[in-house]
Coordinates of C-alpha atoms and ligand atoms in Angstrom, one line a residue:
X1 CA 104.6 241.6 -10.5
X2 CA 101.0 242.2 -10.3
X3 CA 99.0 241.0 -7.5
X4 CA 96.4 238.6 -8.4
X5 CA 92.6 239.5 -6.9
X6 CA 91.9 236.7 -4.4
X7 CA 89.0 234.0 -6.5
X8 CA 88.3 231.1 -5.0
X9 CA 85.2 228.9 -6.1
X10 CA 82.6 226.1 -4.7
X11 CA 82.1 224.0 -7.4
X12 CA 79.3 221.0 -6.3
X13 CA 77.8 218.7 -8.5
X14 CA 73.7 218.6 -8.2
X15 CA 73.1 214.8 -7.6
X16 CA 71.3 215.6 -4.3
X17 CA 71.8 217.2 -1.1
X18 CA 74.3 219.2 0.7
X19 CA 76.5 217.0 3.3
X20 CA 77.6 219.2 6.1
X21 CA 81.0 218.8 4.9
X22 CA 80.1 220.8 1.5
X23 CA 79.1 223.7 3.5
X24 CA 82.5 223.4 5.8
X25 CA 84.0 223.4 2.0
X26 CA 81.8 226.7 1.2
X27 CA 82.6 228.0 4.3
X28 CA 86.3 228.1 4.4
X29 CA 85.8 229.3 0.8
X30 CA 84.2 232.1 1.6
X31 CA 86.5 233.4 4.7
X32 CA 89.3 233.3 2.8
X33 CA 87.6 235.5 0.0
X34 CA 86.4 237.4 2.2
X35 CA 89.5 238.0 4.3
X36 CA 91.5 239.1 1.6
X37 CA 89.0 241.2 -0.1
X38 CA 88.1 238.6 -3.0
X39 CA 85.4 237.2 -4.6
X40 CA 83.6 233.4 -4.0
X41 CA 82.4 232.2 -7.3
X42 CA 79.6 229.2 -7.4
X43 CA 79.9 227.3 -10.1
X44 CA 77.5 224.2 -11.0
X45 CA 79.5 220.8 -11.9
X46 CA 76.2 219.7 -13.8
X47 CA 78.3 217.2 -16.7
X48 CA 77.4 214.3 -15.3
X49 CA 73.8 214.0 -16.7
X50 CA 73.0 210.8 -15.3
X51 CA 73.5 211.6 -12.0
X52 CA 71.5 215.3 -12.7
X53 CA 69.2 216.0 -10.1
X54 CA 66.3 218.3 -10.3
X55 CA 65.8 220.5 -7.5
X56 CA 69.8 220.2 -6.5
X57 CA 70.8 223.4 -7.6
X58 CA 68.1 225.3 -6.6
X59 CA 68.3 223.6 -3.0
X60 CA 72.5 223.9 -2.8
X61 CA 71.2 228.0 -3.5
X62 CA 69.0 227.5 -0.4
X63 CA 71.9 226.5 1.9
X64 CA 74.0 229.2 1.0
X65 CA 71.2 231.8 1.6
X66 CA 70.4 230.2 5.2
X67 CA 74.2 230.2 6.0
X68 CA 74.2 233.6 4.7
X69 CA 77.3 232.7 2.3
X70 CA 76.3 234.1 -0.8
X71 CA 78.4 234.0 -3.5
X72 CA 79.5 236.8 -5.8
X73 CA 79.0 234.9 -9.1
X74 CA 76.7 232.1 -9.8
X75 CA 74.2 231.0 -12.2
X76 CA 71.6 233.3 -10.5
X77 CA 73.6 236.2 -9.7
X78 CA 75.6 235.8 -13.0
X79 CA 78.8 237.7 -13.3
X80 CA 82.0 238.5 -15.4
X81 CA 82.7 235.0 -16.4
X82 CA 78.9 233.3 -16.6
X83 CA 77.8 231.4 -17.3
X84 CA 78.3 229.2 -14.4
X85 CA 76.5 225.8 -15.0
X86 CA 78.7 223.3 -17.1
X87 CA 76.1 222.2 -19.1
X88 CA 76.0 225.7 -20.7
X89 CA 79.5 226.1 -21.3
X90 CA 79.6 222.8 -23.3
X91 CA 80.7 224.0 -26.5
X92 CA 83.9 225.8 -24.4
X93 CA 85.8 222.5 -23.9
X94 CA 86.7 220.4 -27.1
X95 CA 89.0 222.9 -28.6
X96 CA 90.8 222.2 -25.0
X97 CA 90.5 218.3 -25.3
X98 CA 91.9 218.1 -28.9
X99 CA 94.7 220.9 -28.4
X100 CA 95.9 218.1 -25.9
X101 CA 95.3 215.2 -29.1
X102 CA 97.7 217.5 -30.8
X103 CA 99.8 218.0 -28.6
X104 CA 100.1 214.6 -27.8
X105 CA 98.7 214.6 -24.3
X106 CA 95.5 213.0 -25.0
X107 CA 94.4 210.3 -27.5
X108 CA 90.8 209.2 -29.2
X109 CA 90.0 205.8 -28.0
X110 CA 87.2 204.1 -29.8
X111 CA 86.7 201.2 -27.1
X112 CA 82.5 200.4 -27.0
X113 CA 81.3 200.2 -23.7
X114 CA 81.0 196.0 -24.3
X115 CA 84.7 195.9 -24.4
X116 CA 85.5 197.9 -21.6
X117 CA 83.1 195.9 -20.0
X118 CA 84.7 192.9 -21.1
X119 CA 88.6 194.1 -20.6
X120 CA 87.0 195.0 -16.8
X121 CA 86.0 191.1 -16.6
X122 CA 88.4 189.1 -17.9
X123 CA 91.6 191.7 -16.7
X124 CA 91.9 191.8 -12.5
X125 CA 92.2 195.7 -11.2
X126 CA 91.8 196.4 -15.1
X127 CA 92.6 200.5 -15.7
X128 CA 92.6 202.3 -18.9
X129 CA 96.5 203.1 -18.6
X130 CA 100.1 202.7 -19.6
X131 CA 100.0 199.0 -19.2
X132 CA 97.0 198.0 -21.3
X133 CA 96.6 201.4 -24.0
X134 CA 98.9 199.9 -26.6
X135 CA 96.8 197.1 -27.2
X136 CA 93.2 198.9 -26.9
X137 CA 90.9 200.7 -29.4
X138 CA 93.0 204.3 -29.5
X139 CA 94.9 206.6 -31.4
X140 CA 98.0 205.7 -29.8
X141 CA 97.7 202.3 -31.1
X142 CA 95.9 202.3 -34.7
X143 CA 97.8 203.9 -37.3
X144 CA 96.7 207.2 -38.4
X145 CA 94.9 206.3 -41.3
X146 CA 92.6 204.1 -39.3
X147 CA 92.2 206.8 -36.8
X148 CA 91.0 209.4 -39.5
X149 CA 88.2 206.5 -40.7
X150 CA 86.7 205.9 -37.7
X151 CA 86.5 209.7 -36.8
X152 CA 84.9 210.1 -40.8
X153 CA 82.5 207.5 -39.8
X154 CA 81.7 209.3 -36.8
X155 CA 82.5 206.6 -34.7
X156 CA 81.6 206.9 -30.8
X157 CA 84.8 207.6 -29.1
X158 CA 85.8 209.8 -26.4
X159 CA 89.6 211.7 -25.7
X160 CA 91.2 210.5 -23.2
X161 CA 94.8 211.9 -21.2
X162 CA 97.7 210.3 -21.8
X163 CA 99.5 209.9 -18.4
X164 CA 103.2 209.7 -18.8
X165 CA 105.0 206.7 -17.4
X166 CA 107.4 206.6 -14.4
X167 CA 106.7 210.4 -13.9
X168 CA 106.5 212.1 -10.9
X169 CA 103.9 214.7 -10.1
X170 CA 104.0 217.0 -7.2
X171 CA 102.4 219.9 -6.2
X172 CA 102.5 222.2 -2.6
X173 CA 99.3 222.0 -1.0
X174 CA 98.1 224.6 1.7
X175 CA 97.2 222.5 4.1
X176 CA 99.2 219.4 3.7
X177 CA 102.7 220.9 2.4
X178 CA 104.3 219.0 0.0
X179 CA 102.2 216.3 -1.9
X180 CA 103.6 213.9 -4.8
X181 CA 102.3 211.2 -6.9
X182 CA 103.5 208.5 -9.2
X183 CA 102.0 208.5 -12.4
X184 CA 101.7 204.9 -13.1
X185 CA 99.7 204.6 -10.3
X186 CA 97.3 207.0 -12.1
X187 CA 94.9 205.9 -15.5
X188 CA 94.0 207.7 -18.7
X189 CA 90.8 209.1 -17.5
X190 CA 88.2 210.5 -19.8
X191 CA 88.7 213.9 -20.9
X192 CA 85.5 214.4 -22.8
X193 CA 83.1 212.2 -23.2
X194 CA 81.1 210.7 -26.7
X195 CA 78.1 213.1 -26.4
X196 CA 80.8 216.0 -26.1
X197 CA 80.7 216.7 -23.0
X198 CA 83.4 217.3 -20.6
X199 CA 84.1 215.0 -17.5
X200 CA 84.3 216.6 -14.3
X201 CA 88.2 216.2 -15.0
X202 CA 88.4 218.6 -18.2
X203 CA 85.8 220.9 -17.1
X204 CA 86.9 222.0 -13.5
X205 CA 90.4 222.6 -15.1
X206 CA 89.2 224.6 -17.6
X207 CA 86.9 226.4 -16.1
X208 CA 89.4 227.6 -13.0
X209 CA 91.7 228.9 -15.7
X210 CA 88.9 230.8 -17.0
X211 CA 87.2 231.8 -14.2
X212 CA 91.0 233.1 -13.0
X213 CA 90.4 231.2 -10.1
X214 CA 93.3 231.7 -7.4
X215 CA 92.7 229.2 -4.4
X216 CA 91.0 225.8 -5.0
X217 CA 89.5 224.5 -1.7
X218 CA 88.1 221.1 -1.9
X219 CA 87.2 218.0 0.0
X220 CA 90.0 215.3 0.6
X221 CA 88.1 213.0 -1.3
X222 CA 89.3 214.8 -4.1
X223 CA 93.1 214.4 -3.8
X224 CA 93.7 211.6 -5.8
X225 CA 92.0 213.3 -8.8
X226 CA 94.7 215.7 -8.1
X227 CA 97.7 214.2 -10.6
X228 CA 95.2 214.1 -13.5
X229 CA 94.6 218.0 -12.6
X230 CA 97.4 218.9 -12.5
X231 CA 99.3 217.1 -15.7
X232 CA 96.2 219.1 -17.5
X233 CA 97.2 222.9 -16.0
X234 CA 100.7 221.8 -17.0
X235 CA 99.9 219.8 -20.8
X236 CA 97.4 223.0 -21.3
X237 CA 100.4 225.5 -20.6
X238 CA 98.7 227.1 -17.6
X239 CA 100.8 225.5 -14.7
X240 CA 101.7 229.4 -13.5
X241 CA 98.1 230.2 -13.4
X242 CA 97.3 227.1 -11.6
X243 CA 95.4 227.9 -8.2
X244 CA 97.0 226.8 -5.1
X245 CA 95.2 223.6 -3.6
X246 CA 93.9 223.0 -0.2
X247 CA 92.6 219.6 0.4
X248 CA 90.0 220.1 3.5
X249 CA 90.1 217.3 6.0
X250 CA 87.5 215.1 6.4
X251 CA 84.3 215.2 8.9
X252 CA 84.4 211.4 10.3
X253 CA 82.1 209.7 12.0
X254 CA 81.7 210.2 15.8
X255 CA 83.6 206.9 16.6
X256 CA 86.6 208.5 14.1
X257 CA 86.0 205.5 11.8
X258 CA 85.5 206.8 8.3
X259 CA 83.7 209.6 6.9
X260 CA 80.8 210.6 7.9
X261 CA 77.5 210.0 5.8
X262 CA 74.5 210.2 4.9
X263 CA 74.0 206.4 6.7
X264 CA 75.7 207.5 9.7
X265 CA 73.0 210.2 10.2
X266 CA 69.9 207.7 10.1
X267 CA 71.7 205.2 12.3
X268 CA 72.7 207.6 14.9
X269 CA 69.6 209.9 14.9
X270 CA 70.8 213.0 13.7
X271 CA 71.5 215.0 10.2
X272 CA 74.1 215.0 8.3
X273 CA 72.2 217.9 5.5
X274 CA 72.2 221.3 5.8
X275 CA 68.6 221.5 5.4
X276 CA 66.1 219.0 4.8
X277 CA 66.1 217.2 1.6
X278 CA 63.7 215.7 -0.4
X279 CA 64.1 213.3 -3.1
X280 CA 61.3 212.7 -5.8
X281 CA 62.6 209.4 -7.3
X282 CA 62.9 208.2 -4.0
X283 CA 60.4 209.6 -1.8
X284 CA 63.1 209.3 0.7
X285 CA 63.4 212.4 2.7
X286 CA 66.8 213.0 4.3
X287 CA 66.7 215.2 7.6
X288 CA 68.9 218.8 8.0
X289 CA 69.8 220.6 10.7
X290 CA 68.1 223.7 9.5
X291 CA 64.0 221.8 9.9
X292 CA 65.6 220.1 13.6
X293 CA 66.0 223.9 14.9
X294 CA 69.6 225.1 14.1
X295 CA 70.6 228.7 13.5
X296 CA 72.1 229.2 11.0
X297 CA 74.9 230.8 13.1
X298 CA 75.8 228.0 15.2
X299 CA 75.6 225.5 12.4
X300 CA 78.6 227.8 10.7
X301 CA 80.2 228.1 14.2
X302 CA 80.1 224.7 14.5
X303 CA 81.6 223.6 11.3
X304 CA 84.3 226.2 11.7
X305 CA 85.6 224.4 14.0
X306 CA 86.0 221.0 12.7
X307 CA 89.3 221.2 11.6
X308 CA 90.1 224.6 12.3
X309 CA 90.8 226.5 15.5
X310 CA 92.0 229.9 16.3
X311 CA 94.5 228.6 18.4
X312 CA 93.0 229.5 22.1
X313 CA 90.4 228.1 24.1
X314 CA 88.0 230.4 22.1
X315 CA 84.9 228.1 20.8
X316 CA 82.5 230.6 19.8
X317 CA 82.6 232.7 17.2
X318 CA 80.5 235.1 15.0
X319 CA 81.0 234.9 10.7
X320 CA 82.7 238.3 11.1
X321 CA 85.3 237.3 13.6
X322 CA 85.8 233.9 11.6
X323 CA 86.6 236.5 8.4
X324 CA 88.8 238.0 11.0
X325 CA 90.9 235.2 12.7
X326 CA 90.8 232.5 9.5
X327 CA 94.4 231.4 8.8
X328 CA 95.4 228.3 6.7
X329 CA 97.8 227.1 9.3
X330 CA 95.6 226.2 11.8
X331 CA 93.5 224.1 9.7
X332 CA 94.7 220.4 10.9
X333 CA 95.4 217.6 8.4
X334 CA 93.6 215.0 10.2
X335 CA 90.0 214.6 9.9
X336 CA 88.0 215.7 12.7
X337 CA 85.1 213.8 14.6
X338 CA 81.5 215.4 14.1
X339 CA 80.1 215.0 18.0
X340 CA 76.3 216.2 17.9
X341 CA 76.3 217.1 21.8
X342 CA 78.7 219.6 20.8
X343 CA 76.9 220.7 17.9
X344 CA 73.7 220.9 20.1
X345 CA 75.9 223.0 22.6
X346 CA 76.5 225.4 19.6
X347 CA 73.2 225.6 19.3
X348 CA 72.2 226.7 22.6
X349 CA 74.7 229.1 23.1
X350 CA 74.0 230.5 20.3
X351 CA 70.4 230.8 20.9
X352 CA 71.2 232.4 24.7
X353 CA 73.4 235.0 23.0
X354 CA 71.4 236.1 20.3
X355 CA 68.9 238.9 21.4
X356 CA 65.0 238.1 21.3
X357 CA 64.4 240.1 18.3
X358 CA 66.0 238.1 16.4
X359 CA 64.8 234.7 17.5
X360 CA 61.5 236.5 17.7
X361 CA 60.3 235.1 13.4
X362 CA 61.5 232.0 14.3
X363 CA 59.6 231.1 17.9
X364 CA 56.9 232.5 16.8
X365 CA 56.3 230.1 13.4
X366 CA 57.1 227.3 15.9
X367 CA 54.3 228.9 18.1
X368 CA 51.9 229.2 15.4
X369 CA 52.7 225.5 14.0
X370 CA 51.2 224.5 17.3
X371 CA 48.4 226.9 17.1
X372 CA 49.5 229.3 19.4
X373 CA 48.9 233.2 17.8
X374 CA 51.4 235.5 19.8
X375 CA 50.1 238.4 18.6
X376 CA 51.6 241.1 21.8
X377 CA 54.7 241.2 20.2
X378 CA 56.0 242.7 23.6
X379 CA 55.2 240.2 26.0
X380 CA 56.3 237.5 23.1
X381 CA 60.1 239.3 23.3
X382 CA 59.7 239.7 27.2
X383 CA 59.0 235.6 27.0
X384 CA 61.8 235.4 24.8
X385 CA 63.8 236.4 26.5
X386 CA 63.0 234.9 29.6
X387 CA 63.1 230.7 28.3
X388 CA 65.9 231.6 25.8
X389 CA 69.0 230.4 28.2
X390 CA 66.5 226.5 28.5
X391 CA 66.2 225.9 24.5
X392 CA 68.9 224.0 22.8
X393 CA 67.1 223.2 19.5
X394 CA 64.8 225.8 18.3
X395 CA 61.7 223.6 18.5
X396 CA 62.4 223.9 22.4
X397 CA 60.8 227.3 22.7
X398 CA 57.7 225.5 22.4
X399 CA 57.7 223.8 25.7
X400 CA 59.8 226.8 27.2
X401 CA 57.2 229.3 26.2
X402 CA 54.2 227.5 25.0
X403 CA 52.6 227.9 28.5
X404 CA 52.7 231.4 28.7
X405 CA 50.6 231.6 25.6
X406 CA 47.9 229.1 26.7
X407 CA 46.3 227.3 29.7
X408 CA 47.9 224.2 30.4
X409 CA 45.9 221.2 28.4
X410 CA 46.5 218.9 30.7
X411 CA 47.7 218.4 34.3
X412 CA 50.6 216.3 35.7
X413 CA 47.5 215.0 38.2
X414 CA 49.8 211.7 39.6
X415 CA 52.2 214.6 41.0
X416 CA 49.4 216.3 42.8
X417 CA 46.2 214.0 43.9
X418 CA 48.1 211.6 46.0
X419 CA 49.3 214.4 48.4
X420 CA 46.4 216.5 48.1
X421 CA 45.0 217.6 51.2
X422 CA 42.4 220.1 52.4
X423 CA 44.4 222.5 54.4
X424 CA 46.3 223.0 50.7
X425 CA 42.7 223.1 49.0
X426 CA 42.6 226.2 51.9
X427 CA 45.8 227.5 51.4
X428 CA 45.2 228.4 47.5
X429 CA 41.8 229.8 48.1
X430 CA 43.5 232.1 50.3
X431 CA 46.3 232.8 48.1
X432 CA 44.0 233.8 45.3
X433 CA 42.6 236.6 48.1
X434 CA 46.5 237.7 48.7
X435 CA 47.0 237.6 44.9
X436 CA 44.2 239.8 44.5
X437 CA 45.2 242.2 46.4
X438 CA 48.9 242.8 45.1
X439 CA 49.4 246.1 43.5
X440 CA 52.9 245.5 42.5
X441 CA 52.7 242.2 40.4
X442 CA 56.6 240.8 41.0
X443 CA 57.9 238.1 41.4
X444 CA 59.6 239.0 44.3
X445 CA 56.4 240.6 46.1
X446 CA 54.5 237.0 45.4
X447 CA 57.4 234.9 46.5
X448 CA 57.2 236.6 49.7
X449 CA 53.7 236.5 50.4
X450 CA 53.4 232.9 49.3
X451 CA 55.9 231.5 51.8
X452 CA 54.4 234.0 54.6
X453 CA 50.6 232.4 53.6
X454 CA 52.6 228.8 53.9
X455 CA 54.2 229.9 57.4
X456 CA 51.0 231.1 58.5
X457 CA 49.3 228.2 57.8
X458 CA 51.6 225.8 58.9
X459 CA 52.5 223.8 55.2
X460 CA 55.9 223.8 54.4
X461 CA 56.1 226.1 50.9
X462 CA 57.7 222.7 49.6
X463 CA 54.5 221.1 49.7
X464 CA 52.5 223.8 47.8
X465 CA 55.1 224.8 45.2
X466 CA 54.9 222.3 42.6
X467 CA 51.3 222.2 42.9
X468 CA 51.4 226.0 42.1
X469 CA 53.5 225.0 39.7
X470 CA 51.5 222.0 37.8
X471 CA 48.7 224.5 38.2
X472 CA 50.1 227.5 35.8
X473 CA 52.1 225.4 33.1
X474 CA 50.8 221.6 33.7
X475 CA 53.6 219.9 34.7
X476 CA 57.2 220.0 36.2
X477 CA 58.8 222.0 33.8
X478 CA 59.5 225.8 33.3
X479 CA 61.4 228.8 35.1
X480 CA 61.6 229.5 38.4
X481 CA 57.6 229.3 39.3
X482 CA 57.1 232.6 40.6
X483 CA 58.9 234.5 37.7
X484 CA 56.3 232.7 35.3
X485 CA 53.4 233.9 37.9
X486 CA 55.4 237.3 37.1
X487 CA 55.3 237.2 33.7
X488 CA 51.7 235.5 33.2
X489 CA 50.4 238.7 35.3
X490 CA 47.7 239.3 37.7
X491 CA 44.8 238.0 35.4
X492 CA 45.9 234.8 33.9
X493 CA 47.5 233.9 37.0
X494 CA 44.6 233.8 39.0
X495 CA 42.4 232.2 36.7
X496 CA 44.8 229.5 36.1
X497 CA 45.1 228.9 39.9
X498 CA 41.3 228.5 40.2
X499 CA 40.6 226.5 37.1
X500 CA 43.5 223.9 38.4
X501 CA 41.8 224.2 42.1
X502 CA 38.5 223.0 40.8
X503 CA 40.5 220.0 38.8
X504 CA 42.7 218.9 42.1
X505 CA 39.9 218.8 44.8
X506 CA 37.7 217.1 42.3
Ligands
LIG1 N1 82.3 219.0 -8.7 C1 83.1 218.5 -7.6 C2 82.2 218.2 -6.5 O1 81.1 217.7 -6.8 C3 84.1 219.6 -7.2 C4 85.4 219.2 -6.7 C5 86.4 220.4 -6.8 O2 86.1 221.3 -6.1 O3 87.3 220.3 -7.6 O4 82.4 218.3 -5.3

């Protein structure tokens, strides 16, 4: 027996953007390619034309470049088996549809959109199925002769499955073990539709035959499509080709009521996209975690972990180890909570481990976007370095490291004034002699001879540090104050000292 290469695929539809749960499904896609030496394949769902949205495609590309999980075949990349948007494999899928008419799988059914309609109204829990076909506008219940008119006439109709009665269906699933389903349960959906184009249930079969696709990941959500599936791999003769299925449990809201969605995000204040996401018909734009200051990193750490673990205390983790440690058995059935503390703690540790360098593009667009040029690339790592343990979100490097770029605007004068007094107007006179006179410019050096200043003159060092404090960065934030007199050097130090003296005494 020949080993099949490993071919898994993300399929998504482009009605919009990407929930943080399509990435988890792209993710664990693309470890388990990636761990057995496979290829990811990413293949556009586009049949549904009515819920086609420009930009979606283009945007779901986006996300996959940010996360860094490219795929190996796509519509842009192309590959063996392109192309890989639905719409342009169209003409691929009738011959599969009516092989199943033949067969006696599927049927034609002529029903206008009015009926259904009406059937829908006038039938409670109405479903095209076993219990209502025989008496509806098909080829299982006109005779043949009528069937072959209407299809001369080139009546609208569409082919539908026929799903056998008081059958079983069952299947292994990778995650959940053994799964079964009753077929009356299950209706006669679509197969292809009356403009000729495949439903989502047709196509996705199809195309994973083709494609030789080995391992279907895929969102819960889609488990009770699963029957309809997997009657098709079986009516189209394929059911040893079939890939094996692994039904990813879902992200739920915080409170572990429901899945999390797009609502959930606005209500609770935070996003639920990958990146932010415009839509034109709208104007609606829905927040990612990409524009809030997420790297890319953590955001893949972080979804990881909801509803996998390695199984130790181990939390953080780098896309390599992930390839390395991903097993199926320790992905959990149950749907895991999304908490965005802990998805803000990803965050910062992330940004604490990763060196300055690499942060460096990032801090210094969110510099810029505030008008701050850091053009000495040096002292921007050194600063970098310095603030990086403070920042959770990326934006945080502004008020982390803004102040070492420029003077402080303002000053947090209600901290100061009240307590001012002259002996302090004296003491910061003096220390801007000391300072003067310090060849080595540490902080250790300036620590020392500002307490000894204090001693000498009697003020307790409490009383003067904030206010040396408020006087470099404005207010009573930042590191420890003498590291950022450190930092700022000799020059800027001083003249920050006296252009805040000449505010306080004012
Ligand atoms: N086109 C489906 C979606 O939009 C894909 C589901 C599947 O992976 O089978 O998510």
């Amino acid at each position: 027996m020949t080993i099949k290469k490993v071919r898994v695929r993300f399929a998504p539809s482009p009605t919009g953007g990407l929930h943080l749960g399509g990435v988890r499904t792209v993710l664990f896609n693309y470890l388990f390619a990636k761990k057995y030496d496979g290829d990811f394949v990413l293949r556009i769902e586009d049949t549904d034309q009515n819920r086609y949205v420009e930009g979606a495609e283009a945007y779901i590309l986006d996300c996959l470049k940010w996360c860094g999980l490219l795929p190996d075949e796509s519509p842009a990349a192309g590959g063996p088996f392109a192309p890989y948007r639905q719409s342009e494999r169209k003409s691929i899928y009738r011959e599969y549809a009516e092989r199943l008419v033949r067969q006696g799988h599927a049927y034609y059914a002529f029903d206008t959109p009015e009926e259904l309609e009406q059937n829908r109204r006038d039938i409670p829990n109405f479903q095209y199925g076993h219990a209502y076909r025989g008496g509806l506008r098909n080829s299982l219940s006109l005779s043949e002769h009528e069937v072959d008119e209407l299809l001369d006439a080139q009546t609208p109709h569409v082919i539908r499955i026929k799903v056998p009665v008081d059958e079983r269906v069952v299947f292994h699933d990778m995650i959940r073990g053994h799964v079964a389903f009753d077929t009356n349960q299950v209706d006669d959906k679509v197969l292809l539709k009356a403009d000729g184009m495949p439903t989502y249930h047709l196509a996705v079969v199809v195309d994973d035959y083709l494609m030789k696709i080995t391992h279907a990941f895929r969102g819960e959500e889609w488990l009770p499509s699963a029957p309809v599936h997997l009657l098709l791999w079986e009516y189209l003769g394929w059911k040893n080709d079939m890939p094996h299925w692994a039904h990813l449990p879902l992200i739920l809201k915080p409170d572990g009521h429901g899945k999390l969605s797009k609502r959930d995000g606005a209500r609770l204040g935070f996003p639920v996209y990958a990146m932010n996401w415009f839509d034109a018909k709208t104007g609606e734009l829905t927040p990612g975690f990409r524009e809030l200051g997420f790297l890319p990193e953590a955001f893949l750490n972080l979804l990881a972990t909801l509803g996998w673990n390695d199984g130790t205390d181990q939390e953080i983790f780098t896309l390599d180890e992930l390839i390395e440690k991903f097993t199926m058995d320790r992905i959990s059935k149950a749907g895991a909570k999304f908490d965005f503390e802990k998805a803000k703690w990803f965050n910062a540790e992330w940004i604490k481990k990763s060196e300055a360098g690499s942060l460096k593009p990032e801090v210094k667009k969110i510099l810029e976007d505030k008008g701050i040029l850091a053009t000495d690339e040096e002292y921007l790592l050194k600063v970098i370095d310095k603030v990086k343990d403070r920042c959770v979100l990326l934006p945080d490097f502004y008020q982390q490291a803004g102040y070492f770029f420029e003077q402080p605007k303002e000053y947090d004068l209600p901290s100061v004034k009240p307590k001012w007094t002259t002996a302090k107007t004296e003491f910061f006179r003096e220390l801007i002699s000391g300072f003067k006179a310090v060849d080595k410019w540490e902080e250790l050096e300036l620590e020392t001879l500002f307490k000894a200043l204090a001693e000498e003159k009697a003020i307790k060092a409490g009383e003067v540090l904030l206010p040396f404090r408020i006087m470099l960065v404005g207010g009573k934030f930042g590191l420890h104050v003498f590291d950022i007199a450190a930092v700022l050097g000799k020059e800027k130090t001083l003249d920050r000292i006296e252009k805040a003296l000449a505010v306080f005494v004012a």
